[in-house]
JSON list of C-alpha atoms in Angstrom, two decimals:
[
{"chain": "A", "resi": 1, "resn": "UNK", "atom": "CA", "xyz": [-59.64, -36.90, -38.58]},
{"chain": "A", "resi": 2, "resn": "UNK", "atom": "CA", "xyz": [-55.86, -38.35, -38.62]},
{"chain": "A", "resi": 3, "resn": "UNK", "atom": "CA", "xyz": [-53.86, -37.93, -35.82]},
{"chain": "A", "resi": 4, "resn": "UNK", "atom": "CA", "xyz": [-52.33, -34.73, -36.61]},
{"chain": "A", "resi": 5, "resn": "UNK", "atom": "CA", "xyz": [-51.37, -32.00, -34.38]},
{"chain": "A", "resi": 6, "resn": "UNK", "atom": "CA", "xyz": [-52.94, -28.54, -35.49]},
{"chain": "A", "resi": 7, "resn": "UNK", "atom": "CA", "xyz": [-52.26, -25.26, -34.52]},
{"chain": "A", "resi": 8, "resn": "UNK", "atom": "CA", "xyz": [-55.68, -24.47, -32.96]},
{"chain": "A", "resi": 9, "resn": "UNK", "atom": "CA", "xyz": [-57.83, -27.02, -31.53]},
{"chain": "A", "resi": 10, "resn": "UNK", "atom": "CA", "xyz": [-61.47, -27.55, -31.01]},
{"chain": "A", "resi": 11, "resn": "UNK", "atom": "CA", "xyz": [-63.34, -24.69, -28.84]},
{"chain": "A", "resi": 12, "resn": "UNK", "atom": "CA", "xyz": [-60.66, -22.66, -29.23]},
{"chain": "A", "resi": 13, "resn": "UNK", "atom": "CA", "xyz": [-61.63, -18.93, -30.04]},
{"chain": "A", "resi": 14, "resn": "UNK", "atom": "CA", "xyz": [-59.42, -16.87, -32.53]},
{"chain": "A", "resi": 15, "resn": "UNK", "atom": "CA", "xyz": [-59.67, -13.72, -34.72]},
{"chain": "A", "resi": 16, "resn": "UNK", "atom": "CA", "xyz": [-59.88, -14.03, -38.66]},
{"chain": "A", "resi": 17, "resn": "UNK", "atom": "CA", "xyz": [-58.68, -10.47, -39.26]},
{"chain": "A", "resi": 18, "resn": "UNK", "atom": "CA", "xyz": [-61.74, -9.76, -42.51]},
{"chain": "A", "resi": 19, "resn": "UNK", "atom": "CA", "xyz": [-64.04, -11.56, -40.73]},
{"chain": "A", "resi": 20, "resn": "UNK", "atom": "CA", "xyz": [-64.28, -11.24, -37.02]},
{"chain": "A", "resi": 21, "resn": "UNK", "atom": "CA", "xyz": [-63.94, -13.52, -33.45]},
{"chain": "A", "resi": 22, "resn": "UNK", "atom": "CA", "xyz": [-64.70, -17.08, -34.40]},
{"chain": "A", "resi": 23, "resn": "UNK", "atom": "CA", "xyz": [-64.70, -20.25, -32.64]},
{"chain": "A", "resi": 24, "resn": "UNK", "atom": "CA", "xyz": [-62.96, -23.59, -34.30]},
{"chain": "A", "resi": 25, "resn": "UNK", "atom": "CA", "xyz": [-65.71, -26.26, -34.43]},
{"chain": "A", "resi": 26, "resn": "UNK", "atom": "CA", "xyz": [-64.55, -29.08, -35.60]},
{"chain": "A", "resi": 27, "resn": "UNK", "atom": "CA", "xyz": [-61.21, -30.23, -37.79]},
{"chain": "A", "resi": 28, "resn": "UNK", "atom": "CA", "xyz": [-61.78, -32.00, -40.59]},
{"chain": "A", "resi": 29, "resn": "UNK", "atom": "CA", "xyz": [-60.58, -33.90, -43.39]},
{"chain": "A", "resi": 30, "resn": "UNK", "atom": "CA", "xyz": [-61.99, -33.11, -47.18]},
{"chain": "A", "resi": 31, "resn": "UNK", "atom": "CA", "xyz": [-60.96, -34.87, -50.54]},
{"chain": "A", "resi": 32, "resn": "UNK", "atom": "CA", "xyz": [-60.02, -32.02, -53.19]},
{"chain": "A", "resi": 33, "resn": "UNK", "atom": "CA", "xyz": [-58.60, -33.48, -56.91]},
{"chain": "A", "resi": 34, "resn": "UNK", "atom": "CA", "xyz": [-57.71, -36.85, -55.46]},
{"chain": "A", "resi": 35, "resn": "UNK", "atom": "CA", "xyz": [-55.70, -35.52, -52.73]},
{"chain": "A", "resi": 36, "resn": "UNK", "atom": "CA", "xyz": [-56.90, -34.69, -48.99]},
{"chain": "A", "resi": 37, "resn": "UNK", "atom": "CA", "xyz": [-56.30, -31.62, -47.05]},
{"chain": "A", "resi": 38, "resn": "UNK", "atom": "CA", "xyz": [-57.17, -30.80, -43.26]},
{"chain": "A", "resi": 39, "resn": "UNK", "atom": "CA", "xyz": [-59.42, -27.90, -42.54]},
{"chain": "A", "resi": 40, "resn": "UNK", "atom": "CA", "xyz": [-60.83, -26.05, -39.45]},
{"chain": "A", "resi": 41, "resn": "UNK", "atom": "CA", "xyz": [-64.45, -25.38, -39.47]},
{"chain": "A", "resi": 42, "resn": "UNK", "atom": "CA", "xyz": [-64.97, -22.07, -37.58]},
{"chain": "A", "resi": 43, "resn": "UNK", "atom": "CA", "xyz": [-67.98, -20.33, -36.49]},
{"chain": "A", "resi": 44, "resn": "UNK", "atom": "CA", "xyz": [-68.56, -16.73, -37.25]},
{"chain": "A", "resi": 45, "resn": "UNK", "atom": "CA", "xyz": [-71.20, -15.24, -34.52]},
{"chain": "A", "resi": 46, "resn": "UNK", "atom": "CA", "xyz": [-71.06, -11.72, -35.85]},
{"chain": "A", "resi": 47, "resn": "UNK", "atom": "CA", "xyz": [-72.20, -12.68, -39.45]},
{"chain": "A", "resi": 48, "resn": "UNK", "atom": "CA", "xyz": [-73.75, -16.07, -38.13]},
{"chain": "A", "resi": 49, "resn": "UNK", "atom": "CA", "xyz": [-71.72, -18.08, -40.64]},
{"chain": "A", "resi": 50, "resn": "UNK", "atom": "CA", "xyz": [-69.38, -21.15, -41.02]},
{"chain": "A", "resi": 51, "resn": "UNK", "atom": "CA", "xyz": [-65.89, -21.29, -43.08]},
{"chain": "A", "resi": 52, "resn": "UNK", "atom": "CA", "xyz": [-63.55, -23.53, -43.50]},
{"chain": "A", "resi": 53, "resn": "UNK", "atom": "CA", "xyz": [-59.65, -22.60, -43.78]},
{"chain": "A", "resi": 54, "resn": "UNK", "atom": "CA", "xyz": [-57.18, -24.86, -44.76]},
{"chain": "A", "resi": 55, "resn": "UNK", "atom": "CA", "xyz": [-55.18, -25.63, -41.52]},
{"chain": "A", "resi": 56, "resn": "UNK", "atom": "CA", "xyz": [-51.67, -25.03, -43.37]},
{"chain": "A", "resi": 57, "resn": "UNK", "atom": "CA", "xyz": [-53.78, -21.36, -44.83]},
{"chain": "A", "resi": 58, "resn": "UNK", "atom": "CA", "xyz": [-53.83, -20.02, -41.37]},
{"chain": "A", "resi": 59, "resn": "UNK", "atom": "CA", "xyz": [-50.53, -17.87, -41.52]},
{"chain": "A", "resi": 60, "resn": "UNK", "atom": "CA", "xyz": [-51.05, -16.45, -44.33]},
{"chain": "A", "resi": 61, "resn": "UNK", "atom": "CA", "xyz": [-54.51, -15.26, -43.70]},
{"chain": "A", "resi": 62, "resn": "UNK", "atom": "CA", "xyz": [-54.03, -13.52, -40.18]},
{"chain": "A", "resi": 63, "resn": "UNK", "atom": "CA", "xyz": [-55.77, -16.22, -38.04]},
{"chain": "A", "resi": 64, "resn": "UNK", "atom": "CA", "xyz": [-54.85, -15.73, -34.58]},
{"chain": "A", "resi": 65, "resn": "UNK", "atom": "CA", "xyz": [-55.65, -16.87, -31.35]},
{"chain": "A", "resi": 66, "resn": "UNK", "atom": "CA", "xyz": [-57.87, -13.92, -28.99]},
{"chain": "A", "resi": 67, "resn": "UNK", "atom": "CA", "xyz": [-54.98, -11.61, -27.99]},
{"chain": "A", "resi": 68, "resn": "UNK", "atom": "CA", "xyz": [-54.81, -11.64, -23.36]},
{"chain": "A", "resi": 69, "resn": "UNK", "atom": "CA", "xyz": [-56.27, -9.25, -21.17]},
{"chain": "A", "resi": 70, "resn": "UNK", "atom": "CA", "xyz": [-52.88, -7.13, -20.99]},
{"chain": "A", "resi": 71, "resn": "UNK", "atom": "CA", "xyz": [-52.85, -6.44, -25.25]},
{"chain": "A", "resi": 72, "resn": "UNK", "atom": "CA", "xyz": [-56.11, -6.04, -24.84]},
{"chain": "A", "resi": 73, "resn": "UNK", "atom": "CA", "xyz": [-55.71, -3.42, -22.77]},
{"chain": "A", "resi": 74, "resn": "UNK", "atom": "CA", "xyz": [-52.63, -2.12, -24.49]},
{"chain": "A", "resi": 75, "resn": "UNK", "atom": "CA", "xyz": [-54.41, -1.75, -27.30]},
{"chain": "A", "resi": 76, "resn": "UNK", "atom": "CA", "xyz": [-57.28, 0.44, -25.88]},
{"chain": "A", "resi": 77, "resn": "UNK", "atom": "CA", "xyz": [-54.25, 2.38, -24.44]},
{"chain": "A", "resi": 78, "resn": "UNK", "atom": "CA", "xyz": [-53.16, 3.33, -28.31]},
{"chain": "A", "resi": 79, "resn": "UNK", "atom": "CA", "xyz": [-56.80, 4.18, -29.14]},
{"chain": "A", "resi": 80, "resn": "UNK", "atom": "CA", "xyz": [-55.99, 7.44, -26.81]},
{"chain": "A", "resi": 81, "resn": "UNK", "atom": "CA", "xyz": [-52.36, 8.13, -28.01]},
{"chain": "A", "resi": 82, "resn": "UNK", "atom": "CA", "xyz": [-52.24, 11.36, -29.33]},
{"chain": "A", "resi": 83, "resn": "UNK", "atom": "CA", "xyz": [-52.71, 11.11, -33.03]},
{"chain": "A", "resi": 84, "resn": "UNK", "atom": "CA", "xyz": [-49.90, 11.44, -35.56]},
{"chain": "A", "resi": 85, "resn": "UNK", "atom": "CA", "xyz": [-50.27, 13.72, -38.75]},
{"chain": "A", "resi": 86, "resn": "UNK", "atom": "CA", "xyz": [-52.92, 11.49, -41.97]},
{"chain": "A", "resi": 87, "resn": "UNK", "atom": "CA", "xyz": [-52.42, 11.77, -45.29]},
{"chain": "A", "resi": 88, "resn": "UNK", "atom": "CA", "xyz": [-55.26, 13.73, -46.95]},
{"chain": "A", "resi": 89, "resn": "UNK", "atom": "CA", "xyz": [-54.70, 11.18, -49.82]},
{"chain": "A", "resi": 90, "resn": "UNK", "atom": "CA", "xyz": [-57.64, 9.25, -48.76]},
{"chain": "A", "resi": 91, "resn": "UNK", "atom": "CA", "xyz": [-56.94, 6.60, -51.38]},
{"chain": "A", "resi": 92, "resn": "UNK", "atom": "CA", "xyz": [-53.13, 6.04, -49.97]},
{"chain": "A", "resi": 93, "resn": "UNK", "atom": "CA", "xyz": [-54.82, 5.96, -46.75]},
{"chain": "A", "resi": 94, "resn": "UNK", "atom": "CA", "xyz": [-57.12, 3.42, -47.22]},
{"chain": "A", "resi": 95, "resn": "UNK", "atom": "CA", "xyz": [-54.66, 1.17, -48.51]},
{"chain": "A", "resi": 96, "resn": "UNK", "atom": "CA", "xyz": [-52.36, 2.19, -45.66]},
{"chain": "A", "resi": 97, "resn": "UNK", "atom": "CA", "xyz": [-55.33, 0.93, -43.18]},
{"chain": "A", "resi": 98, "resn": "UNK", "atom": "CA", "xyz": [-56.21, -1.94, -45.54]},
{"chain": "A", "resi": 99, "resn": "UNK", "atom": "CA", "xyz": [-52.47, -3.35, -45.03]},
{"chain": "A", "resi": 100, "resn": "UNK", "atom": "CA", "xyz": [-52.80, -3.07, -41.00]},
{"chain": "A", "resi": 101, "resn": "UNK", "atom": "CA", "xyz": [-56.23, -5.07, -41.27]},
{"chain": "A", "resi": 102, "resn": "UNK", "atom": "CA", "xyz": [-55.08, -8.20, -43.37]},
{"chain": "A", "resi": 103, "resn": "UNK", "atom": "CA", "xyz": [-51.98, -7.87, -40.79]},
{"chain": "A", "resi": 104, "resn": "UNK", "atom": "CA", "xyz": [-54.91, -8.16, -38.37]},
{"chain": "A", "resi": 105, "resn": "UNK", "atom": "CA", "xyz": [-52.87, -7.52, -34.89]},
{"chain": "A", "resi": 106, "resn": "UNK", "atom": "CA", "xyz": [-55.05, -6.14, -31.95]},
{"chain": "A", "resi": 107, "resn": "UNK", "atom": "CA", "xyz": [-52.64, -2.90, -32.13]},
{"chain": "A", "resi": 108, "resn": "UNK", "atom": "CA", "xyz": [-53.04, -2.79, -35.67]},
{"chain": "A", "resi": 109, "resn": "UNK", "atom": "CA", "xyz": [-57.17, -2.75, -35.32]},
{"chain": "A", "resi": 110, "resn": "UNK", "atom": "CA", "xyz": [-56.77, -0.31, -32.94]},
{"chain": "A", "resi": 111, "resn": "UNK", "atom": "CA", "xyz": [-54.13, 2.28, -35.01]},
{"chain": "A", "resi": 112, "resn": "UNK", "atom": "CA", "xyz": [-56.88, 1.93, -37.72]},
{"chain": "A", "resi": 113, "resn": "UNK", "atom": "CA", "xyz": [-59.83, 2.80, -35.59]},
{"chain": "A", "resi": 114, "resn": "UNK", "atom": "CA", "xyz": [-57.63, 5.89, -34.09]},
{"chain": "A", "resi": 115, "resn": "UNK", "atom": "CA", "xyz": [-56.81, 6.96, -37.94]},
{"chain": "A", "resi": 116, "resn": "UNK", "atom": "CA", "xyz": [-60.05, 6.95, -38.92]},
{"chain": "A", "resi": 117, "resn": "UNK", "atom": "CA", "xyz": [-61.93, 8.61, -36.41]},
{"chain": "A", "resi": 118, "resn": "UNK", "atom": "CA", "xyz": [-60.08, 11.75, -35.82]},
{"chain": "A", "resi": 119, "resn": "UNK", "atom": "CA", "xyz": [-59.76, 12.00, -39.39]},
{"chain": "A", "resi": 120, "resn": "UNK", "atom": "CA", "xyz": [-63.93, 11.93, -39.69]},
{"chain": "A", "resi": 121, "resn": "UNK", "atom": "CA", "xyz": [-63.12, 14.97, -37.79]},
{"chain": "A", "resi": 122, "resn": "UNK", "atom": "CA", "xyz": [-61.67, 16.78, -40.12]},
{"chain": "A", "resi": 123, "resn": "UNK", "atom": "CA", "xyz": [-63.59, 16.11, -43.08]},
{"chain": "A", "resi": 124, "resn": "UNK", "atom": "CA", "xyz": [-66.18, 13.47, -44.34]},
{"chain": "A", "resi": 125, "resn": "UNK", "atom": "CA", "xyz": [-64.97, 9.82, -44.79]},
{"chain": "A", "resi": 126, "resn": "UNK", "atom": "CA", "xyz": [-65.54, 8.33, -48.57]},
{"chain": "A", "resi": 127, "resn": "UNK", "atom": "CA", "xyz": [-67.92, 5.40, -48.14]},
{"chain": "A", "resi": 128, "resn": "UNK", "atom": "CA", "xyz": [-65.05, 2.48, -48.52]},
{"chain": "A", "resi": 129, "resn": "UNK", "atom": "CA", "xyz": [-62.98, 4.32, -45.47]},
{"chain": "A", "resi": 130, "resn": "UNK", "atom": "CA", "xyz": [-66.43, 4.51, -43.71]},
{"chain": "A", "resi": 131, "resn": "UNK", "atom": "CA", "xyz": [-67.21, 0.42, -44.24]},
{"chain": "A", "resi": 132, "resn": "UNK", "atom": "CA", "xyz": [-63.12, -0.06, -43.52]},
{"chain": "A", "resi": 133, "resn": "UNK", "atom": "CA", "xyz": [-63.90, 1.70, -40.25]},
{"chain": "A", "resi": 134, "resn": "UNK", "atom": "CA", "xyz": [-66.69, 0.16, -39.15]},
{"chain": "A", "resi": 135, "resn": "UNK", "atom": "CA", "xyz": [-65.15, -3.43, -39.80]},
{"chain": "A", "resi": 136, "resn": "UNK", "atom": "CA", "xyz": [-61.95, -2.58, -38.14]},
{"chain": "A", "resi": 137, "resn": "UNK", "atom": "CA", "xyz": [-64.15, -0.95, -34.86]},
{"chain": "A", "resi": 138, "resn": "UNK", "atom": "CA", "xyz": [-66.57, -4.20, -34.80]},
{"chain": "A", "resi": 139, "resn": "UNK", "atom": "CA", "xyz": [-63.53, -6.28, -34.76]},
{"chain": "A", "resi": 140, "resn": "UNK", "atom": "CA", "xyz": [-61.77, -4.98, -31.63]},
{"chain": "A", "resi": 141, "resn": "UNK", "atom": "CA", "xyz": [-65.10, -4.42, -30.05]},
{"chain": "A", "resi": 142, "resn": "UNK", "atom": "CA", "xyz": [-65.99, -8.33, -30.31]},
{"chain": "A", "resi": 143, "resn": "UNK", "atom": "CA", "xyz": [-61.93, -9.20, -29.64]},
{"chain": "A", "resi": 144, "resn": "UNK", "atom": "CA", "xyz": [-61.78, -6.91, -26.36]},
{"chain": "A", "resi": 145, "resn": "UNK", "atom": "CA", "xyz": [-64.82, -7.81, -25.33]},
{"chain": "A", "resi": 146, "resn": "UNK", "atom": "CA", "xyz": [-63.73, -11.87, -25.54]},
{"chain": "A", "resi": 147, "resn": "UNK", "atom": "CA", "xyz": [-59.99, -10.80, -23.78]},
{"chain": "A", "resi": 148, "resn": "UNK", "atom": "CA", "xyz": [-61.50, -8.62, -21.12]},
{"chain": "A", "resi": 149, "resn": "UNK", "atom": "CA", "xyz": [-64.52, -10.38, -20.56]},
{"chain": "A", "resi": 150, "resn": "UNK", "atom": "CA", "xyz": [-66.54, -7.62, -20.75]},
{"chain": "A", "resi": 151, "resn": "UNK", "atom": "CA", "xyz": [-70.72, -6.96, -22.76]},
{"chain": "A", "resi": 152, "resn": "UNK", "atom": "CA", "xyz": [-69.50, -5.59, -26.05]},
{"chain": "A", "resi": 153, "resn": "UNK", "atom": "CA", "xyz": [-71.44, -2.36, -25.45]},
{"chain": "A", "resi": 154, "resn": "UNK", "atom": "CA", "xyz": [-69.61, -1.41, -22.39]},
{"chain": "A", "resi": 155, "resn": "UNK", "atom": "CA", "xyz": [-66.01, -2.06, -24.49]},
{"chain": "A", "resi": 156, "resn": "UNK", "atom": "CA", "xyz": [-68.02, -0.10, -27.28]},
{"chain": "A", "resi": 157, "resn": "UNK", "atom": "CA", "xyz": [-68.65, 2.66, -24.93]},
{"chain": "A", "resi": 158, "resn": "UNK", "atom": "CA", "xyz": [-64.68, 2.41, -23.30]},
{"chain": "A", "resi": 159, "resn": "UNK", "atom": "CA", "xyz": [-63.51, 2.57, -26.65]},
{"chain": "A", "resi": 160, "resn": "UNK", "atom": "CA", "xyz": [-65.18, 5.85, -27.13]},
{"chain": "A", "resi": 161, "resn": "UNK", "atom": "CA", "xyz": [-64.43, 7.40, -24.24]},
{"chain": "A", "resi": 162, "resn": "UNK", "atom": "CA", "xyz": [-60.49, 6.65, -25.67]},
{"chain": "A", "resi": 163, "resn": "UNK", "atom": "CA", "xyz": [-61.30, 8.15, -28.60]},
{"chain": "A", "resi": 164, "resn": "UNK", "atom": "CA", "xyz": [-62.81, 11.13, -27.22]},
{"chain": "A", "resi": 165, "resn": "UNK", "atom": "CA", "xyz": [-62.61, 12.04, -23.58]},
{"chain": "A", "resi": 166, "resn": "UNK", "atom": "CA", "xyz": [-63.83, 15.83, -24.10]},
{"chain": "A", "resi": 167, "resn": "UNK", "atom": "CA", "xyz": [-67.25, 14.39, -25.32]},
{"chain": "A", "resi": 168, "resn": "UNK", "atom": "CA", "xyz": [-69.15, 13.02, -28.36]},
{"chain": "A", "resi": 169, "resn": "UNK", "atom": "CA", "xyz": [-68.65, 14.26, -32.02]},
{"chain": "A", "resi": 170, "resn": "UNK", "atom": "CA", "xyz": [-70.55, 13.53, -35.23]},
{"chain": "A", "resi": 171, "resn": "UNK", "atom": "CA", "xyz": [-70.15, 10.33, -35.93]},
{"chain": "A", "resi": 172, "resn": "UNK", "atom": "CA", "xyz": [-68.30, 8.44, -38.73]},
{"chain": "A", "resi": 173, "resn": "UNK", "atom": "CA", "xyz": [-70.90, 6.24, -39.90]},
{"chain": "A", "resi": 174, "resn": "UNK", "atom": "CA", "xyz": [-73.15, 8.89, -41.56]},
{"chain": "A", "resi": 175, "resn": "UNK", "atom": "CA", "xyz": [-69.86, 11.25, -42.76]},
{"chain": "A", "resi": 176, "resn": "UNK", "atom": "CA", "xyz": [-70.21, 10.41, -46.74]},
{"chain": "A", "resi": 177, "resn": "UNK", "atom": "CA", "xyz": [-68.70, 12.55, -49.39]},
{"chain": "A", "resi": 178, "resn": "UNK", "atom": "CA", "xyz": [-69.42, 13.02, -52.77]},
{"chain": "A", "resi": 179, "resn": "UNK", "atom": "CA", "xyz": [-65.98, 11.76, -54.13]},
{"chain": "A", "resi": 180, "resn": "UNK", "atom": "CA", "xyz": [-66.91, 8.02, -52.22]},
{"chain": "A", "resi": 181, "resn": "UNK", "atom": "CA", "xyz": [-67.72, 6.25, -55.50]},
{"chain": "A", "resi": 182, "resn": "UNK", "atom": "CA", "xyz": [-64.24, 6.36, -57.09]},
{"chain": "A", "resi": 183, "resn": "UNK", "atom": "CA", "xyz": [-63.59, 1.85, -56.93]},
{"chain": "A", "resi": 184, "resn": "UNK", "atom": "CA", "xyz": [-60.26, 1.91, -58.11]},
{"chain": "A", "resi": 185, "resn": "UNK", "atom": "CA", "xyz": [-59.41, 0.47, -54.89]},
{"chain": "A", "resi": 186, "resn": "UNK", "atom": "CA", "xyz": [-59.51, -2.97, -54.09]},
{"chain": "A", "resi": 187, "resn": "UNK", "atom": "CA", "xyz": [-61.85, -5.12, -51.90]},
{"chain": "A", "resi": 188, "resn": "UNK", "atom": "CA", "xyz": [-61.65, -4.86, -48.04]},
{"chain": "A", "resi": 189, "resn": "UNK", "atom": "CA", "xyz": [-62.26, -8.79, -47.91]},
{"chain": "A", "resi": 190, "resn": "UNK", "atom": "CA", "xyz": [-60.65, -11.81, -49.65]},
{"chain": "A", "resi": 191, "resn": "UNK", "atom": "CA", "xyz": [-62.20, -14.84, -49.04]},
{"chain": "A", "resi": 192, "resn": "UNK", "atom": "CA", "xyz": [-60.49, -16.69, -51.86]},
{"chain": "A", "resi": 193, "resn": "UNK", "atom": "CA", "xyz": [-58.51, -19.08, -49.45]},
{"chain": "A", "resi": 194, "resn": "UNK", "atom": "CA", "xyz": [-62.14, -19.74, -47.46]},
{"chain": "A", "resi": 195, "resn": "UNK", "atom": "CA", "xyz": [-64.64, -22.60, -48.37]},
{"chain": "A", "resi": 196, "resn": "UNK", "atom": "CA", "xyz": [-68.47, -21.11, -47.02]},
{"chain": "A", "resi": 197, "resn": "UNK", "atom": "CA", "xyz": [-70.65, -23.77, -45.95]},
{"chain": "A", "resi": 198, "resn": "UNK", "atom": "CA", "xyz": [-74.30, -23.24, -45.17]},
{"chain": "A", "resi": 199, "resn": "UNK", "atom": "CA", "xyz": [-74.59, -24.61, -41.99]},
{"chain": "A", "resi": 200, "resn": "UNK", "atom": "CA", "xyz": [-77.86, -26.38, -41.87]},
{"chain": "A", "resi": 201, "resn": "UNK", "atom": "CA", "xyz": [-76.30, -29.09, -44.61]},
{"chain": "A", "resi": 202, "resn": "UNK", "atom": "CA", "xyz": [-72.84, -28.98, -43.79]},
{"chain": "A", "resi": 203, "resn": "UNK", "atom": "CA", "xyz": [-71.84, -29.06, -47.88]},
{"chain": "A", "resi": 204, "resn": "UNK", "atom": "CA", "xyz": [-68.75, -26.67, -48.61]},
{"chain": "A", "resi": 205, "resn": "UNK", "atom": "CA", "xyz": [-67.75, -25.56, -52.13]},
{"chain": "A", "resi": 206, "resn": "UNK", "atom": "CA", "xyz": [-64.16, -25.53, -53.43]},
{"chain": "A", "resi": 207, "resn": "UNK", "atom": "CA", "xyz": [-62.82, -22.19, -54.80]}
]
């Protein structure tokens, strides 16, 4: 690799906001249409997978370095804010909640997992709000756990108690509706700016 300073370096954790925690591996150098470009290799634990992302990409994709203890434990603050008024609109508000994910702050997680659970409470969530929910709750679960230095099931079991301090409720995961399969929306994840590389060859394919 030239001598060129990155953003991230080597070891360093961060947070790909459709993806999850990763760790940067290795940065590399790789010849694309006669021209070369630098790229960060990053480890994915949660879907046990490798990427590489353009080191100049990195902006405009979210990629972030773990947030401190102190956001982290803003953010699990906001999960037990009382909860503003939704839209019933569940297509405006899964777009809404798609926005705040490629934005991908900690608070922004965290506003999503709020929105989303209470409104399970009121009525069923349509299977793409019920994946975008999931993601968005795996994601600050691994992130917390890495900024507070905590076993993810005992932040999974903090963030719960945020969300509901009276006691358990039915659970999002298996609220589905019949009006779920409507896919006018787009996509939760764009991995258009991403080369996957299967890691027991190293190879990577443009896109």
């Amino acid at each position: 690799m030239s001598d060129v300073q990155t953003k991230f370096q080597v070891n360093q954790k961060i947070v790909y906001p459709s993806q999850g925690v990763g760790k940067i591996t290795d940065i590399c150098e790789k010849k694309f249409k006669e021209k070369t470009f630098l790229y960060y290799v990053i480890y994915l634990e949660v879907s046990d997978m490798v990427i590489m992302v353009p080191t100049d990409k990195v902006d405009e994709l979210g990629i972030r370095p773990i947030v401190s203890y102190e956001e982290a434990q803003e953010a699990l603050n906001k999960i037990g804010d009382e909860m503003e008024p939704i839209t019933s609109d569940w297509k405006a508000r899964y777009q809404q909640n798609l926005d705040l994910l490629k934005k991908g702050s900690v608070s922004d997680i965290a506003a999503i997992v709020r929105c989303l659970y209470h409104r399970s409470k009121v009525k069923e969530l349509p299977i793409m709000e019920r994946k975008l929910y999931d993601s968005a709750k795996k994601l600050l679960e691994d992130e917390i756990s890495f900024a507070l230095d905590k076993p993810v099931k005992e932040v999974e079991a903090i963030i719960h108690e945020k969300l509901e301090p009276l006691g358990p409720v039915r659970d999002p995961k298996h609220n589905i509706s019949n009006d779920d399969f409507d896919d006018d929306v787009d996509e939760v994840f764009d991995e258009d700016e991403e080369v996957i590389m299967d890691e027991d060859d190293g190879d990577g394919d443009e896109e």
